[in-house]
PDB file of C-alpha atoms in Angstrom:
ATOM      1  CA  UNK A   1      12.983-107.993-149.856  1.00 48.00           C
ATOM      2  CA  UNK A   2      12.376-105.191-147.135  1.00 50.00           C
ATOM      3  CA  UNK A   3      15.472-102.991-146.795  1.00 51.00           C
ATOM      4  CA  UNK A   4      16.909-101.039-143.700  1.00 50.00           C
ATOM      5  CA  UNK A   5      16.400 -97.664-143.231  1.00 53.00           C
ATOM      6  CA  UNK A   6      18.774 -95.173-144.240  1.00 57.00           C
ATOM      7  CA  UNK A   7      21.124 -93.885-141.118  1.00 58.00           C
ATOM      8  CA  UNK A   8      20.126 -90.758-139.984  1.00 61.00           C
ATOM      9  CA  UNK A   9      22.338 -88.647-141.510  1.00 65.00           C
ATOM     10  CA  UNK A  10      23.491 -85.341-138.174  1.00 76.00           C
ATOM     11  CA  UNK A  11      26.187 -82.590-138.478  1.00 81.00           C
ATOM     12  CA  UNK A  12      26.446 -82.657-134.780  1.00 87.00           C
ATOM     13  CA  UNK A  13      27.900 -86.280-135.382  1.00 89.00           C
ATOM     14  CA  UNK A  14      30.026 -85.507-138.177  1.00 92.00           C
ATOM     15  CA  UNK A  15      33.953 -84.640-138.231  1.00 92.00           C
ATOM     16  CA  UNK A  16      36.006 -83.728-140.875  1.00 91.00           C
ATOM     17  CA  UNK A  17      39.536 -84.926-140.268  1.00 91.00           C
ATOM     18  CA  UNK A  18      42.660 -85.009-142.227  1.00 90.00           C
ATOM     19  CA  UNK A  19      45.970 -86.282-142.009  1.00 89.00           C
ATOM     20  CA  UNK A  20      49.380 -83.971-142.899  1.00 88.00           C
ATOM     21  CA  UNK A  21      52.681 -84.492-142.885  1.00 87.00           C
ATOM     22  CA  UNK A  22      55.736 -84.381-144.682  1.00 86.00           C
ATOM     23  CA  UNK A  23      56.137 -86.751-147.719  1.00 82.00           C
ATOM     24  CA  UNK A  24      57.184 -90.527-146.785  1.00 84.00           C
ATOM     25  CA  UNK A  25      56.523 -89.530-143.322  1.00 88.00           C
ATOM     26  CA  UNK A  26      53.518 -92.661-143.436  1.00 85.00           C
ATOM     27  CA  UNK A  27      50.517 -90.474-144.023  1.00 85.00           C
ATOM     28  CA  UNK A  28      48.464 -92.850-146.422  1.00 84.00           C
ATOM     29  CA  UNK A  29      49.767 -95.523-144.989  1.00 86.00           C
ATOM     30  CA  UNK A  30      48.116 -94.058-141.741  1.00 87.00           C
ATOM     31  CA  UNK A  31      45.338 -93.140-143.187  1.00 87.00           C
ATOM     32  CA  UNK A  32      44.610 -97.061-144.642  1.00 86.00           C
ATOM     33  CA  UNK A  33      45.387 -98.213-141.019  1.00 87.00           C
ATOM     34  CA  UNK A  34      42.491 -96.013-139.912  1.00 87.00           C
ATOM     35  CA  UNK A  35      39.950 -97.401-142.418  1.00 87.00           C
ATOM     36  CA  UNK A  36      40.928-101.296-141.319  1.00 87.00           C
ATOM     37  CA  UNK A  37      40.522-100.591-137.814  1.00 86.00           C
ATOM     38  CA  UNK A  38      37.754 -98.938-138.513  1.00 84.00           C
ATOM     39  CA  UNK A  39      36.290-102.199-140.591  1.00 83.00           C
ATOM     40  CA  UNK A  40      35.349-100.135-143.371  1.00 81.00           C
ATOM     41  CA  UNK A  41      38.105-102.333-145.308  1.00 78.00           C
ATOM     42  CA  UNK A  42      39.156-105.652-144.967  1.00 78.00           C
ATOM     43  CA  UNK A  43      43.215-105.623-146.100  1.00 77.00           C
ATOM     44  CA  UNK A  44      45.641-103.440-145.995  1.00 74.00           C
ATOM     45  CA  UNK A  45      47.021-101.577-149.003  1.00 67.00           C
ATOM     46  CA  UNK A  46      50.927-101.084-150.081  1.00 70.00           C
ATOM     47  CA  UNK A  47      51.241 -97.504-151.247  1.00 62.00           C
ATOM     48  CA  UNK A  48      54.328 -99.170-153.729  1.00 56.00           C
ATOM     49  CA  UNK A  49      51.828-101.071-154.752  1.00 59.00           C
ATOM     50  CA  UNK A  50      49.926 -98.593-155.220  1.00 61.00           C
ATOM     51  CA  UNK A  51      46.814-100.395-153.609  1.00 62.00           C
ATOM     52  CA  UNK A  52      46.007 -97.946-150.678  1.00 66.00           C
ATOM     53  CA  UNK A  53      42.144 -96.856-150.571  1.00 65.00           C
ATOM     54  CA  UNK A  54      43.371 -92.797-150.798  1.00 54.00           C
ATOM     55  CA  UNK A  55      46.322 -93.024-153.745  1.00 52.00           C
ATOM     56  CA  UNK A  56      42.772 -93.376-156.226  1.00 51.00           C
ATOM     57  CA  UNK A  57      44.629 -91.827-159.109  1.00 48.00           C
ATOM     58  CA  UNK A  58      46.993 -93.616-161.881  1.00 55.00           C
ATOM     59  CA  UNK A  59      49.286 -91.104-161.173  1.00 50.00           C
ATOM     60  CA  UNK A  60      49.687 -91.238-158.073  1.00 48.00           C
ATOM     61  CA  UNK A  61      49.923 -95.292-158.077  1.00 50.00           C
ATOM     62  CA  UNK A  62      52.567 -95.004-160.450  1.00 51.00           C
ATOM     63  CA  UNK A  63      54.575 -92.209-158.642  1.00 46.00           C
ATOM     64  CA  UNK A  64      54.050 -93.420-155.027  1.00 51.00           C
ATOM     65  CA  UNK A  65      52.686 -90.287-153.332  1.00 50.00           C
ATOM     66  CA  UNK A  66      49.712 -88.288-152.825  1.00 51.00           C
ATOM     67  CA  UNK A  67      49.037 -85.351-155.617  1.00 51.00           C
ATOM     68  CA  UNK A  68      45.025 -84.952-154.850  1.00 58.00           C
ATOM     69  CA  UNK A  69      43.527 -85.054-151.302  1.00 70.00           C
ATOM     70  CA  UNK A  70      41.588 -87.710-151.255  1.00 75.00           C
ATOM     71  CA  UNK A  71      38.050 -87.891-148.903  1.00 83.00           C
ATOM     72  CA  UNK A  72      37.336 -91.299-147.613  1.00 86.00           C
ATOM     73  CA  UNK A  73      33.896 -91.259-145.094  1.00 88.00           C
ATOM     74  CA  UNK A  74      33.691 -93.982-142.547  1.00 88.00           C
ATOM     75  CA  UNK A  75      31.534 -94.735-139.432  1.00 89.00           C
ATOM     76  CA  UNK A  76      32.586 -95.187-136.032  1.00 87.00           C
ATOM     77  CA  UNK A  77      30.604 -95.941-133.124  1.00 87.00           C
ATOM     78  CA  UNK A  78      27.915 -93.218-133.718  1.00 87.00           C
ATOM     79  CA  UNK A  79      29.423 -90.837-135.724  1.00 89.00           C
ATOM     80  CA  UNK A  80      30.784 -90.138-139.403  1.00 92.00           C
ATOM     81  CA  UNK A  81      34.210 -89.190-139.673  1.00 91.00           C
ATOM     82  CA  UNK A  82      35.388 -87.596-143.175  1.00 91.00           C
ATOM     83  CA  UNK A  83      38.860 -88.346-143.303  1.00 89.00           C
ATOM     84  CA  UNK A  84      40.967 -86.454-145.873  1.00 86.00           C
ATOM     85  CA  UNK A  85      44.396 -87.667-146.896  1.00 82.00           C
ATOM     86  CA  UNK A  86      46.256 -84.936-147.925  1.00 77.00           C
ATOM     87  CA  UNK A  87      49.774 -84.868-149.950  1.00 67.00           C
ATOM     88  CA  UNK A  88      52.871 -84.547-148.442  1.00 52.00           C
ATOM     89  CA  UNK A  89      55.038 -83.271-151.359  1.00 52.00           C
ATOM     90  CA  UNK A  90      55.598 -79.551-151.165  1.00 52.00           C
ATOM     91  CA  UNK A  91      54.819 -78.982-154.690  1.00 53.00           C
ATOM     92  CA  UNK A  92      51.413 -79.403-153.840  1.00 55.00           C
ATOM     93  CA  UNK A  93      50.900 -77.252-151.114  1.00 65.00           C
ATOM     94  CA  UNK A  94      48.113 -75.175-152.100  1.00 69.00           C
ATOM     95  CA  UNK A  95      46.319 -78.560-151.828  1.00 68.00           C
ATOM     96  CA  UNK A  96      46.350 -79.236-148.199  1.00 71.00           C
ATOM     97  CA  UNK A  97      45.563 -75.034-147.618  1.00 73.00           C
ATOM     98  CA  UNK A  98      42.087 -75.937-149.633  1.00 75.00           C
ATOM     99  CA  UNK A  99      41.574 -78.838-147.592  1.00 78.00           C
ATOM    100  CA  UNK A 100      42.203 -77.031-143.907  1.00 80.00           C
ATOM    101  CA  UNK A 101      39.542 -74.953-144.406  1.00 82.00           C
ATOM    102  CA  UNK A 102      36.922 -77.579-144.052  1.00 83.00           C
ATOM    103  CA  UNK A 103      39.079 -79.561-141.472  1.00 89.00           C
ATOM    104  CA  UNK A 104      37.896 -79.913-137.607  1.00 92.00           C
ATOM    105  CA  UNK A 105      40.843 -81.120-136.852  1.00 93.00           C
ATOM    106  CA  UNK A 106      43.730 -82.956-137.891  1.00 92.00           C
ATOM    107  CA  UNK A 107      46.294 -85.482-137.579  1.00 93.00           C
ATOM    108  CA  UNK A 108      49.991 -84.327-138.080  1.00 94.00           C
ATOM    109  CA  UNK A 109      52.021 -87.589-138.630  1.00 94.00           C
ATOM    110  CA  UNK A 110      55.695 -87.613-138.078  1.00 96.00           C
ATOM    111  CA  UNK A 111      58.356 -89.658-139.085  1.00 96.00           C
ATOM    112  CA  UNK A 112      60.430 -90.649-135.923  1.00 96.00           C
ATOM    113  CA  UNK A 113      63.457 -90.676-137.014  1.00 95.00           C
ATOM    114  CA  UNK A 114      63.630 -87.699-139.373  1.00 95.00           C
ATOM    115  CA  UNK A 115      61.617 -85.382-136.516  1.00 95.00           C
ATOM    116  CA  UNK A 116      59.822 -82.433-137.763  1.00 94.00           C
ATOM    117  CA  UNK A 117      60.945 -81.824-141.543  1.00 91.00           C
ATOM    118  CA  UNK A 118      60.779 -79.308-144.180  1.00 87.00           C
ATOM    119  CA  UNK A 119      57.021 -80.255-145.012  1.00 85.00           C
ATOM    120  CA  UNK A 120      55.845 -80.931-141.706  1.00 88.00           C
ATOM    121  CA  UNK A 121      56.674 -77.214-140.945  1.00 90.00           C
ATOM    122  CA  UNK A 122      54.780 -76.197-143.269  1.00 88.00           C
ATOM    123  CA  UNK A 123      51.555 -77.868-142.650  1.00 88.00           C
ATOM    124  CA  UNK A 124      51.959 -76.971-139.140  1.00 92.00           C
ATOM    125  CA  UNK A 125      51.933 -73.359-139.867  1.00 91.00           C
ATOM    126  CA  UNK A 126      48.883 -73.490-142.327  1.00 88.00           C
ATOM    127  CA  UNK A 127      47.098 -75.003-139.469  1.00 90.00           C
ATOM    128  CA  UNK A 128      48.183 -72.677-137.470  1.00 92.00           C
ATOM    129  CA  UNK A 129      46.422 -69.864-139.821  1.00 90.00           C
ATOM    130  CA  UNK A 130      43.415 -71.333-140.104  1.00 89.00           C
ATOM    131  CA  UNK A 131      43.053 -72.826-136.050  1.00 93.00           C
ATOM    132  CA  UNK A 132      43.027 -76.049-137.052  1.00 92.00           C
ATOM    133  CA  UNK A 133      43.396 -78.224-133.845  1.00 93.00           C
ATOM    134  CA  UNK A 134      45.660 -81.063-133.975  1.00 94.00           C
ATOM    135  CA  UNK A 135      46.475 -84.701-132.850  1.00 95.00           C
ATOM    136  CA  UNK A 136      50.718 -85.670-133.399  1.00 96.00           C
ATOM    137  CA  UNK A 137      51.165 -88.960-134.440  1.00 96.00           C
ATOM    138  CA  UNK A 138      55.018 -90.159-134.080  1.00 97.00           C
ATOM    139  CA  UNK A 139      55.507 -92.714-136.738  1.00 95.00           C
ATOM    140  CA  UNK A 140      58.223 -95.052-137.755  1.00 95.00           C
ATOM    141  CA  UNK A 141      59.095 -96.193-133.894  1.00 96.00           C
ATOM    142  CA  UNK A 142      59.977 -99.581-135.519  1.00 93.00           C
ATOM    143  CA  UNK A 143      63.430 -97.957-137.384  1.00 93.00           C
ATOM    144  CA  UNK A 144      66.976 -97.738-136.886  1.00 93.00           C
ATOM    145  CA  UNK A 145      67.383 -94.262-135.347  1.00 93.00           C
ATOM    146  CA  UNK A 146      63.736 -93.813-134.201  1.00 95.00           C
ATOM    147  CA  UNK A 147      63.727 -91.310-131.342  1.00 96.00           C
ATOM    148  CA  UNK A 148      60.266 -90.596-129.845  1.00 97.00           C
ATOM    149  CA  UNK A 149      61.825 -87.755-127.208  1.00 96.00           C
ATOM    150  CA  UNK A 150      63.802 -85.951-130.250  1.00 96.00           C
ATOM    151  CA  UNK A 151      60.486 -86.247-132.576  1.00 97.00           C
ATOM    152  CA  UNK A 152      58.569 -84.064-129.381  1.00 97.00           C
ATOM    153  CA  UNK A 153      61.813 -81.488-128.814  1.00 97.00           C
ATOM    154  CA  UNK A 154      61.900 -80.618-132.073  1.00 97.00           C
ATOM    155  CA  UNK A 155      57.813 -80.316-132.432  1.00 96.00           C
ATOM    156  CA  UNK A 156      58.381 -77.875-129.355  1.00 95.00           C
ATOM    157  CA  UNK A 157      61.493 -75.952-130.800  1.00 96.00           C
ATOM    158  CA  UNK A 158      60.960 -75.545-134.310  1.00 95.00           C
ATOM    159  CA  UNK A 159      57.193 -75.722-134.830  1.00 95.00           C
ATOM    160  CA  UNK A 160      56.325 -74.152-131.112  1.00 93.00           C
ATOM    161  CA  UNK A 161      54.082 -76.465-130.322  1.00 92.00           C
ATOM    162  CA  UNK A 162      53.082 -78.108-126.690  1.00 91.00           C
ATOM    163  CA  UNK A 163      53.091 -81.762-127.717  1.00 92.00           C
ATOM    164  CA  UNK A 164      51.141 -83.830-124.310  1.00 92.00           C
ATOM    165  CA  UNK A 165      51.485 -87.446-124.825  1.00 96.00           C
ATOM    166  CA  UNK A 166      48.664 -89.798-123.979  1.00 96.00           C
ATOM    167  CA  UNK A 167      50.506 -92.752-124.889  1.00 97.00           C
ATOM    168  CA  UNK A 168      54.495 -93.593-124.870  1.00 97.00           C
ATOM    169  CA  UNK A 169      56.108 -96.195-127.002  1.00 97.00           C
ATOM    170  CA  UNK A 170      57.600 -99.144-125.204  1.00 97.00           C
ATOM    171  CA  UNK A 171      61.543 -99.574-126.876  1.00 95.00           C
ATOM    172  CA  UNK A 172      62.460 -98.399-129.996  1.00 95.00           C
ATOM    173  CA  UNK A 173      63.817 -99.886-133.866  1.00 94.00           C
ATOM    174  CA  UNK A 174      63.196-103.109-134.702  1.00 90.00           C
ATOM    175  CA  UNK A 175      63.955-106.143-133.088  1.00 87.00           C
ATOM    176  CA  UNK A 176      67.225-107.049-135.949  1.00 89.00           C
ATOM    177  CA  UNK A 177      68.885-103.562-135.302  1.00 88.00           C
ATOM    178  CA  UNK A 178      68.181-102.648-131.764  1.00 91.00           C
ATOM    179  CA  UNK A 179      68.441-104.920-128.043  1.00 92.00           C
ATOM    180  CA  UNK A 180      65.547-103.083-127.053  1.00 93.00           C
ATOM    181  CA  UNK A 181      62.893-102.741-130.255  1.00 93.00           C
ATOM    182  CA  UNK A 182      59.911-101.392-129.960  1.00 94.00           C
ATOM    183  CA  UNK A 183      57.224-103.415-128.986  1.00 93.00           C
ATOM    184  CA  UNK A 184      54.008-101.952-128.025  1.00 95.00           C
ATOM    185  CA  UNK A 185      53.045 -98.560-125.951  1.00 97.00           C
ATOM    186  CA  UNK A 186      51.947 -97.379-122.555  1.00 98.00           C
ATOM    187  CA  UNK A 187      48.309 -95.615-122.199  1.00 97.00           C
ATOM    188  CA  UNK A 188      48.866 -93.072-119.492  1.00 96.00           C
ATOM    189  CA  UNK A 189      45.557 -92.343-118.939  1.00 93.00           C
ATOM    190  CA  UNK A 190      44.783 -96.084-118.282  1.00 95.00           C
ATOM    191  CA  UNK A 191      48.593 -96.835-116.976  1.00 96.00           C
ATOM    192  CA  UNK A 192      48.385-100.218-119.017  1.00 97.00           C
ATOM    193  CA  UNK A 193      50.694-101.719-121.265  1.00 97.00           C
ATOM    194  CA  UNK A 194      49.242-102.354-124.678  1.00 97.00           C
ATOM    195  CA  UNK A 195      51.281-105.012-127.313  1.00 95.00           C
ATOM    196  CA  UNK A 196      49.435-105.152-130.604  1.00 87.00           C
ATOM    197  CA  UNK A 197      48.940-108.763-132.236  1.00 82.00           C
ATOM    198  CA  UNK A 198      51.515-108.647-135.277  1.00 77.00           C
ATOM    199  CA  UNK A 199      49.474-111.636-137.137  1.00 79.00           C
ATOM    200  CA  UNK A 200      46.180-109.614-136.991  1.00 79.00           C
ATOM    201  CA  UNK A 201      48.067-106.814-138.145  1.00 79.00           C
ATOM    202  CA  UNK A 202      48.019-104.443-135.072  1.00 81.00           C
ATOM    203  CA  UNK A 203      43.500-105.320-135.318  1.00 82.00           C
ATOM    204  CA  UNK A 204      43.603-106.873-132.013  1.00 85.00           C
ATOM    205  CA  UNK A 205      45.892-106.132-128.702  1.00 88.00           C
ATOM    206  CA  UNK A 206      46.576-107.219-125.319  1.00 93.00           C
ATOM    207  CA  UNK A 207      46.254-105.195-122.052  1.00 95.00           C
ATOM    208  CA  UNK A 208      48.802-105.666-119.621  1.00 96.00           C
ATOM    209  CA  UNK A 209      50.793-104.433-116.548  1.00 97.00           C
ATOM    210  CA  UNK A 210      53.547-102.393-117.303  1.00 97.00           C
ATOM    211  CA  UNK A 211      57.033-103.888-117.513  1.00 95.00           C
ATOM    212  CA  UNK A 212      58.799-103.217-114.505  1.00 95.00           C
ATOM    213  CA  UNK A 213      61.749-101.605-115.885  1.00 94.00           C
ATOM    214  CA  UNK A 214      59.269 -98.646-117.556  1.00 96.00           C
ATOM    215  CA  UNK A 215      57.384 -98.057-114.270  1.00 96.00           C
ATOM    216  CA  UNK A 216      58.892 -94.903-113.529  1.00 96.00           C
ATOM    217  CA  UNK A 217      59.439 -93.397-117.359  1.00 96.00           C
ATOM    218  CA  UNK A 218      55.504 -93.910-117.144  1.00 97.00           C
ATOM    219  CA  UNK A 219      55.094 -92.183-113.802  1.00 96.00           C
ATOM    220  CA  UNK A 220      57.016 -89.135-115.494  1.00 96.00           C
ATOM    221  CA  UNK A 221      54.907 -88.601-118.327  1.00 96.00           C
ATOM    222  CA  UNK A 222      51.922 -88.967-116.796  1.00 94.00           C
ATOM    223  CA  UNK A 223      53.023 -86.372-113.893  1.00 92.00           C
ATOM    224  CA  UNK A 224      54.051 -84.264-117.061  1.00 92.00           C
ATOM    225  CA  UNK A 225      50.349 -85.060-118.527  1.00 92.00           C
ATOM    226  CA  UNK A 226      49.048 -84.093-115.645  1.00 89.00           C
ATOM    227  CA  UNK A 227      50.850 -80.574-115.093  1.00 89.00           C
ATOM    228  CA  UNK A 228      50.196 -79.642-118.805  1.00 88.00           C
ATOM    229  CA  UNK A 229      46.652 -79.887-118.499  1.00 85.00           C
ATOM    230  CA  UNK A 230      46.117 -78.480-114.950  1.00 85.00           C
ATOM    231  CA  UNK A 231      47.196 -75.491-116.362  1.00 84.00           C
ATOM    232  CA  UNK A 232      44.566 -74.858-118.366  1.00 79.00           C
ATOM    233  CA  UNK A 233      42.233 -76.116-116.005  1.00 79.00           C
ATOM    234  CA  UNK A 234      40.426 -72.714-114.161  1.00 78.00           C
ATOM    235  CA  UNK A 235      37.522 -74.048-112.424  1.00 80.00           C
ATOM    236  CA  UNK A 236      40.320 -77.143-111.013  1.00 80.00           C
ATOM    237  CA  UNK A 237      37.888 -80.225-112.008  1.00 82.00           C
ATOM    238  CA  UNK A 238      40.746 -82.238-113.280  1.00 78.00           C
ATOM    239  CA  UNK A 239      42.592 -81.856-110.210  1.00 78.00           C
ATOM    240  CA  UNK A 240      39.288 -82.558-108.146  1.00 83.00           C
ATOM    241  CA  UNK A 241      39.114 -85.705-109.935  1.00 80.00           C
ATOM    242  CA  UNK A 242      42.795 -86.748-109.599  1.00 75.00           C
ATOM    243  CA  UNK A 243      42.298 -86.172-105.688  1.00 77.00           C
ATOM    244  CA  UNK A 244      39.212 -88.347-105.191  1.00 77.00           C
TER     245      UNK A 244
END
């Protein structure tokens, strides 16, 4: 029986990224999300369970949390994306410091209604050393006390960071504890409402209008998008684009 070719294996289509964050802030559980979206698995793992793809080690089924980063290749579209699962306990910081090194860039998960924790800071600052560049992913939005605005002020107070959302969650906690739970989010680069299918899992979503009542929270954060990145736009092609 004739077999395919190997994929050609390119550097230029290669990216190394990991996800950080402050323990129980979601990380692996990220991370497994990632891999069945991608299709490179086909059910989701419990990290109590201890069946998540990155938790590999006995230990670290037992215990619940990551001790060993954990590298877990996967293609999408045309590329091959190395994504390392770091831990999020701080006795095993020296960990995620070998990791960075290698990193392109990086996810930095946070738990929405703690904010930016003891952890988190530190991550932040090690990617900070070695110019790591990063993607904030605000976690949690389905708990009591889950504040998306608080999660980005404290990201800009305590970490000095510039967060620029692309996309803003629709409500917040879940639909027992709060009248208005969270329910999907809004793309503001498409302006589109987007719920996610809760019996696929979050695999499949609908696209549709924006609910009236969010119209104008959207129009604000895109104007804010919009500012942030016009300022570091010198030769004014964003803005040229916006116009036409």
């Amino acid at each position: 029986m004739a077999s395919a070719p190997p994929r050609p294996f390119s550097l230029a289509k290669t990216r190394n990224i990991g996800i950080m964050a402050h323990i129980d802030a979601g990380k692996t559980t990220t991370t497994d999300h990632i891999l069945y979206y991608a299709g490179t698995k086909h059910k989701l793992g419990e990290v109590d369970k201890g069946t998540t793809t990155a938790d590999y080690d006995q230990e670290e089924q037992e215990r619940g949390i990551t001790i060993y980063s954990a590298c877990i290749p996967f293609v999408w579209q045309d590329c091959t994306v190395n994504l390392i699962d770091t831990p999020g306990h701080v006795d095993f910081t020296a960990e995620v410091e070998r990791s960075l090194r290698v990193l392109d860039g990086c996810v930095v998960v946070f738990d929405a209604q703690n904010g930016v924790e003891a952890q988190s800071e530190t991550v932040w600052r090690q990617a900070d050393k070695y110019q790591v560049p990063r993607l904030v992913f605000v976690n949690k939005m389905d708990v009591v006390g889950a504040n998306f605005d608080n999660t980005l002020d404290e990201i800009r107070d305590r970490l000095e960071g510039n967060p620029v959302p692309l996309t803003i969650p629709i409500g917040s906690g879940s639909v027992k504890d709060s009248p208005t739970p969270f329910i999907g989010v809004i793309d503001l680069l498409t302006m589109k409402a987007l719920f996610y299918d809760a019996d696929k899992q979050g695999k499949t979503f609908r696209e549709e209008p924006i609910p009236e009542d969010h119209q104008a929270g959207a129009r604000a954060w895109r104007e804010r998008l919009f500012d942030q990145l016009t300022r570091h736009d010198e030769s004014d092609k964003i803005t040229s684009a916006y116009l036409e």
